[in-house]
Amino acid sequence: MNPWLIRIGRFVAVAFAALVLYYALDSWGYAWLMVPLASLGFLAYVGEMLRMRWVRQKRVRDWDRWEAAVVDDPAREGAIAEVREALQKSQRLGPRLRLEQAHLSVILAELLDAAGRPQEASRVLTRVKIDELAPGQGSVVRHAKAVAYLSAGDVDNADLTLRVRGSRSDEADVEARLDFLELMVAIERGEAEKALEGADVIAKKVPKDESIAEEARVVEAAALEALGKHDEAVAKMKALSKETISALARLGPPRVRGIAKDAQTA
């Protein structure tokens, strides 16, 4: 429903309630109470708005800290505990918060993967009911789930996760990332040449997204490594930013982690 319609509906409801209250007080000879009651109501409204603003700002700060902890070893275990607690709290409030629960599950999986616990990460994402999410949101969870399986060396479940992805969403960048993961599975199936040729084709479908071009480079590096061209793979990886290489050294398939680590020291 349109947020503005909700706000207008609330305003009309409050105005009607205030009018009814005024006539009731007036009939009892207490119309003068309307002013202090209205003042208290206004103060309560302002207080609630300030509280909600603080909650939103804290949520943004928390998410920024959790995402930073993916590549911050000392902060990671604390972030895992915080996200796990936030997820459990959200789950207790029921399925109406399923989107928040999905987002928390994805960041928790990334933290667990970076901590060297990809099997646990995949179990967290298995509990998310992808079919109950919008197509774009479901694709994000499916991507994280396939990454976790690949990180754990479970190529079969990664392949299955990608095969049942259903119809494509309108999120071209997310769908391209899923296509890249299919190529990563192909590499582990011994089809490195196919992946090397297909990465650039996928990247050209989203030409203005630099992150997609970087992911294509990662797939190409993995394919070159599988073909026994280690030096070329490392050179391909070194073209990425130091921040990206650092993240890849902690997250994702073991083959990619190895190339990223070598790129850091080369």
mmCIF file of N, CA and C in Angstrom, residues 18-76:
data_model
loop_
_atom_site.group_PDB
_atom_site.id
_atom_site.type_symbol
_atom_site.label_atom_id
_atom_site.label_comp_id
_atom_site.label_asym_id
_atom_site.label_seq_id
_atom_site.Cartn_x
_atom_site.Cartn_y
_atom_site.Cartn_z
ATOM 1 N N ALA A 18 -10.033 12.868 17.887
ATOM 2 C CA ALA A 18 -9.928 14.114 18.649
ATOM 3 C C ALA A 18 -11.264 14.851 18.674
ATOM 4 N N LEU A 19 -11.977 14.839 17.548
ATOM 5 C CA LEU A 19 -13.269 15.510 17.473
ATOM 6 C C LEU A 19 -14.290 14.845 18.400
ATOM 7 N N VAL A 20 -14.293 13.512 18.386
ATOM 8 C CA VAL A 20 -15.208 12.769 19.260
ATOM 9 C C VAL A 20 -14.885 13.048 20.722
ATOM 10 N N LEU A 21 -13.589 13.066 21.050
ATOM 11 C CA LEU A 21 -13.177 13.328 22.428
ATOM 12 C C LEU A 21 -13.588 14.735 22.867
ATOM 13 N N TYR A 22 -13.420 15.693 21.969
ATOM 14 C CA TYR A 22 -13.773 17.081 22.312
ATOM 15 C C TYR A 22 -15.265 17.200 22.638
ATOM 16 N N TYR A 23 -16.123 16.636 21.803
ATOM 17 C CA TYR A 23 -17.575 16.733 22.049
ATOM 18 C C TYR A 23 -17.969 15.974 23.320
ATOM 19 N N ALA A 24 -17.273 14.869 23.594
ATOM 20 C CA ALA A 24 -17.570 14.124 24.822
ATOM 21 C C ALA A 24 -17.198 14.940 26.054
ATOM 22 N N LEU A 25 -16.007 15.548 26.019
ATOM 23 C CA LEU A 25 -15.581 16.377 27.148
ATOM 24 C C LEU A 25 -16.473 17.603 27.312
ATOM 25 N N ASP A 26 -16.857 18.169 26.165
ATOM 26 C CA ASP A 26 -17.705 19.360 26.209
ATOM 27 C C ASP A 26 -19.064 19.040 26.829
ATOM 28 N N SER A 27 -19.610 17.877 26.527
ATOM 29 C CA SER A 27 -20.918 17.504 27.082
ATOM 30 C C SER A 27 -20.857 17.280 28.592
ATOM 31 N N TRP A 28 -19.654 16.968 29.099
ATOM 32 C CA TRP A 28 -19.490 16.768 30.540
ATOM 33 C C TRP A 28 -18.978 18.014 31.250
ATOM 34 N N GLY A 29 -18.755 19.083 30.457
ATOM 35 C CA GLY A 29 -18.276 20.334 31.038
ATOM 36 C C GLY A 29 -16.769 20.378 31.243
ATOM 37 N N TYR A 30 -16.047 19.518 30.549
ATOM 38 C CA TYR A 30 -14.587 19.485 30.700
ATOM 39 C C TYR A 30 -13.882 19.795 29.379
ATOM 40 N N ALA A 31 -14.436 20.649 28.578
ATOM 41 C CA ALA A 31 -13.827 20.963 27.278
ATOM 42 C C ALA A 31 -12.427 21.538 27.426
ATOM 43 N N TRP A 32 -12.175 22.220 28.568
ATOM 44 C CA TRP A 32 -10.862 22.822 28.799
ATOM 45 C C TRP A 32 -9.733 21.789 28.854
ATOM 46 N N LEU A 33 -10.092 20.520 29.131
ATOM 47 C CA LEU A 33 -9.074 19.471 29.175
ATOM 48 C C LEU A 33 -8.490 19.143 27.797
ATOM 49 N N MET A 34 -9.157 19.599 26.760
ATOM 50 C CA MET A 34 -8.720 19.258 25.408
ATOM 51 C C MET A 34 -7.326 19.806 25.109
ATOM 52 N N VAL A 35 -7.049 21.030 25.638
ATOM 53 C CA VAL A 35 -5.745 21.647 25.352
ATOM 54 C C VAL A 35 -4.595 20.858 25.984
ATOM 55 N N PRO A 36 -4.627 20.550 27.302
ATOM 56 C CA PRO A 36 -3.516 19.762 27.862
ATOM 57 C C PRO A 36 -3.419 18.347 27.273
ATOM 58 N N LEU A 37 -4.593 17.739 26.964
ATOM 59 C CA LEU A 37 -4.556 16.399 26.363
ATOM 60 C C LEU A 37 -3.924 16.440 24.977
ATOM 61 N N ALA A 38 -4.280 17.464 24.193
ATOM 62 C CA ALA A 38 -3.698 17.604 22.855
ATOM 63 C C ALA A 38 -2.199 17.855 22.954
ATOM 64 N N SER A 39 -1.784 18.650 23.954
ATOM 65 C CA SER A 39 -0.360 18.932 24.142
ATOM 66 C C SER A 39 0.401 17.656 24.489
ATOM 67 N N LEU A 40 -0.172 16.856 25.412
ATOM 68 C CA LEU A 40 0.458 15.592 25.772
ATOM 69 C C LEU A 40 0.535 14.647 24.571
ATOM 70 N N GLY A 41 -0.535 14.622 23.783
ATOM 71 C CA GLY A 41 -0.539 13.777 22.592
ATOM 72 C C GLY A 41 0.529 14.198 21.601
ATOM 73 N N PHE A 42 0.690 15.521 21.433
ATOM 74 C CA PHE A 42 1.706 16.033 20.511
ATOM 75 C C PHE A 42 3.103 15.683 20.991
ATOM 76 N N LEU A 43 3.344 15.850 22.313
ATOM 77 C CA LEU A 43 4.654 15.513 22.874
ATOM 78 C C LEU A 43 4.948 14.023 22.724
ATOM 79 N N ALA A 44 3.914 13.197 22.929
ATOM 80 C CA ALA A 44 4.096 11.754 22.760
ATOM 81 C C ALA A 44 4.442 11.421 21.313
ATOM 82 N N TYR A 45 3.775 12.107 20.373
ATOM 83 C CA TYR A 45 4.035 11.884 18.945
ATOM 84 C C TYR A 45 5.473 12.260 18.601
ATOM 85 N N VAL A 46 5.915 13.442 19.075
ATOM 86 C CA VAL A 46 7.283 13.892 18.797
ATOM 87 C C VAL A 46 8.291 12.920 19.403
ATOM 88 N N GLY A 47 7.998 12.470 20.640
ATOM 89 C CA GLY A 47 8.893 11.515 21.284
ATOM 90 C C GLY A 47 9.010 10.217 20.516
ATOM 91 N N GLU A 48 7.890 9.733 19.994
ATOM 92 C CA GLU A 48 7.909 8.494 19.218
ATOM 93 C C GLU A 48 8.673 8.671 17.910
ATOM 94 N N MET A 49 8.498 9.852 17.259
ATOM 95 C CA MET A 49 9.240 10.112 16.029
ATOM 96 C C MET A 49 10.742 10.142 16.277
ATOM 97 N N LEU A 50 11.149 10.766 17.393
ATOM 98 C CA LEU A 50 12.571 10.828 17.735
ATOM 99 C C LEU A 50 13.112 9.431 18.051
ATOM 100 N N ARG A 51 12.291 8.635 18.738
ATOM 101 C CA ARG A 51 12.717 7.267 19.066
ATOM 102 C C ARG A 51 12.902 6.435 17.801
ATOM 103 N N MET A 52 11.949 6.550 16.876
ATOM 104 C CA MET A 52 12.045 5.790 15.637
ATOM 105 C C MET A 52 13.240 6.233 14.809
ATOM 106 N N ARG A 53 13.535 7.545 14.822
ATOM 107 C CA ARG A 53 14.696 8.045 14.091
ATOM 108 C C ARG A 53 15.979 7.479 14.686
ATOM 109 N N TRP A 54 16.051 7.441 16.026
ATOM 110 C CA TRP A 54 17.230 6.900 16.686
ATOM 111 C C TRP A 54 17.394 5.416 16.355
ATOM 112 N N VAL A 55 16.274 4.685 16.340
ATOM 113 C CA VAL A 55 16.322 3.252 16.023
ATOM 114 C C VAL A 55 16.836 3.046 14.595
ATOM 115 N N ARG A 56 16.355 3.861 13.648
ATOM 116 C CA ARG A 56 16.813 3.738 12.252
ATOM 117 C C ARG A 56 18.305 4.033 12.138
ATOM 118 N N GLN A 57 18.760 5.100 12.817
ATOM 119 C CA GLN A 57 20.176 5.455 12.751
ATOM 120 C C GLN A 57 21.050 4.372 13.382
ATOM 121 N N LYS A 58 20.586 3.808 14.490
ATOM 122 C CA LYS A 58 21.344 2.728 15.143
ATOM 123 C C LYS A 58 21.415 1.509 14.244
ATOM 124 N N ARG A 59 20.312 1.219 13.547
ATOM 125 C CA ARG A 59 20.298 0.063 12.637
ATOM 126 C C ARG A 59 21.310 0.245 11.512
ATOM 127 N N VAL A 60 21.391 1.462 10.975
ATOM 128 C CA VAL A 60 22.368 1.743 9.916
ATOM 129 C C VAL A 60 23.784 1.578 10.449
ATOM 130 N N ARG A 61 24.045 2.102 11.656
ATOM 131 C CA ARG A 61 25.384 1.972 12.251
ATOM 132 C C ARG A 61 25.730 0.509 12.488
ATOM 133 N N ASP A 62 24.744 -0.259 12.963
ATOM 134 C CA ASP A 62 24.980 -1.687 13.206
ATOM 135 C C ASP A 62 25.328 -2.406 11.911
ATOM 136 N N TRP A 63 24.552 -2.145 10.845
ATOM 137 C CA TRP A 63 24.814 -2.817 9.572
ATOM 138 C C TRP A 63 26.189 -2.456 9.031
ATOM 139 N N ASP A 64 26.564 -1.175 9.139
ATOM 140 C CA ASP A 64 27.889 -0.755 8.667
ATOM 141 C C ASP A 64 28.987 -1.487 9.439
ATOM 142 N N ARG A 65 28.796 -1.621 10.754
ATOM 143 C CA ARG A 65 29.802 -2.291 11.579
ATOM 144 C C ARG A 65 29.881 -3.781 11.254
ATOM 145 N N TRP A 66 28.723 -4.410 11.042
ATOM 146 C CA TRP A 66 28.715 -5.839 10.722
ATOM 147 C C TRP A 66 29.369 -6.110 9.376
ATOM 148 N N GLU A 67 29.066 -5.261 8.395
ATOM 149 C CA GLU A 67 29.658 -5.457 7.066
ATOM 150 C C GLU A 67 31.167 -5.250 7.103
ATOM 151 N N ALA A 68 31.606 -4.272 7.900
ATOM 152 C CA ALA A 68 33.049 -4.032 8.016
ATOM 153 C C ALA A 68 33.749 -5.201 8.699
ATOM 154 N N ALA A 69 33.027 -5.897 9.600
ATOM 155 C CA ALA A 69 33.617 -7.011 10.344
ATOM 156 C C ALA A 69 33.916 -8.219 9.458
ATOM 157 N N VAL A 70 33.353 -8.266 8.257
ATOM 158 C CA VAL A 70 33.626 -9.379 7.340
ATOM 159 C C VAL A 70 35.125 -9.452 7.037
ATOM 160 N N VAL A 71 35.781 -8.293 6.952
ATOM 161 C CA VAL A 71 37.218 -8.265 6.668
ATOM 162 C C VAL A 71 38.028 -7.778 7.858
ATOM 163 N N ASP A 72 37.393 -7.700 9.015
ATOM 164 C CA ASP A 72 38.072 -7.244 10.238
ATOM 165 C C ASP A 72 38.123 -8.412 11.221
ATOM 166 N N ASP A 73 39.251 -9.115 11.254
ATOM 167 C CA ASP A 73 39.360 -10.340 12.063
ATOM 168 C C ASP A 73 39.029 -10.132 13.541
ATOM 169 N N PRO A 74 39.574 -9.112 14.211
ATOM 170 C CA PRO A 74 39.288 -8.946 15.650
ATOM 171 C C PRO A 74 37.813 -8.678 15.956
ATOM 172 N N ALA A 75 37.121 -8.012 15.036
ATOM 173 C CA ALA A 75 35.728 -7.624 15.293
ATOM 174 C C ALA A 75 34.725 -8.686 14.866
ATOM 175 N N ARG A 76 35.176 -9.712 14.160
ATOM 176 C CA ARG A 76 34.235 -10.620 13.503
ATOM 177 C C ARG A 76 33.416 -11.460 14.482
#
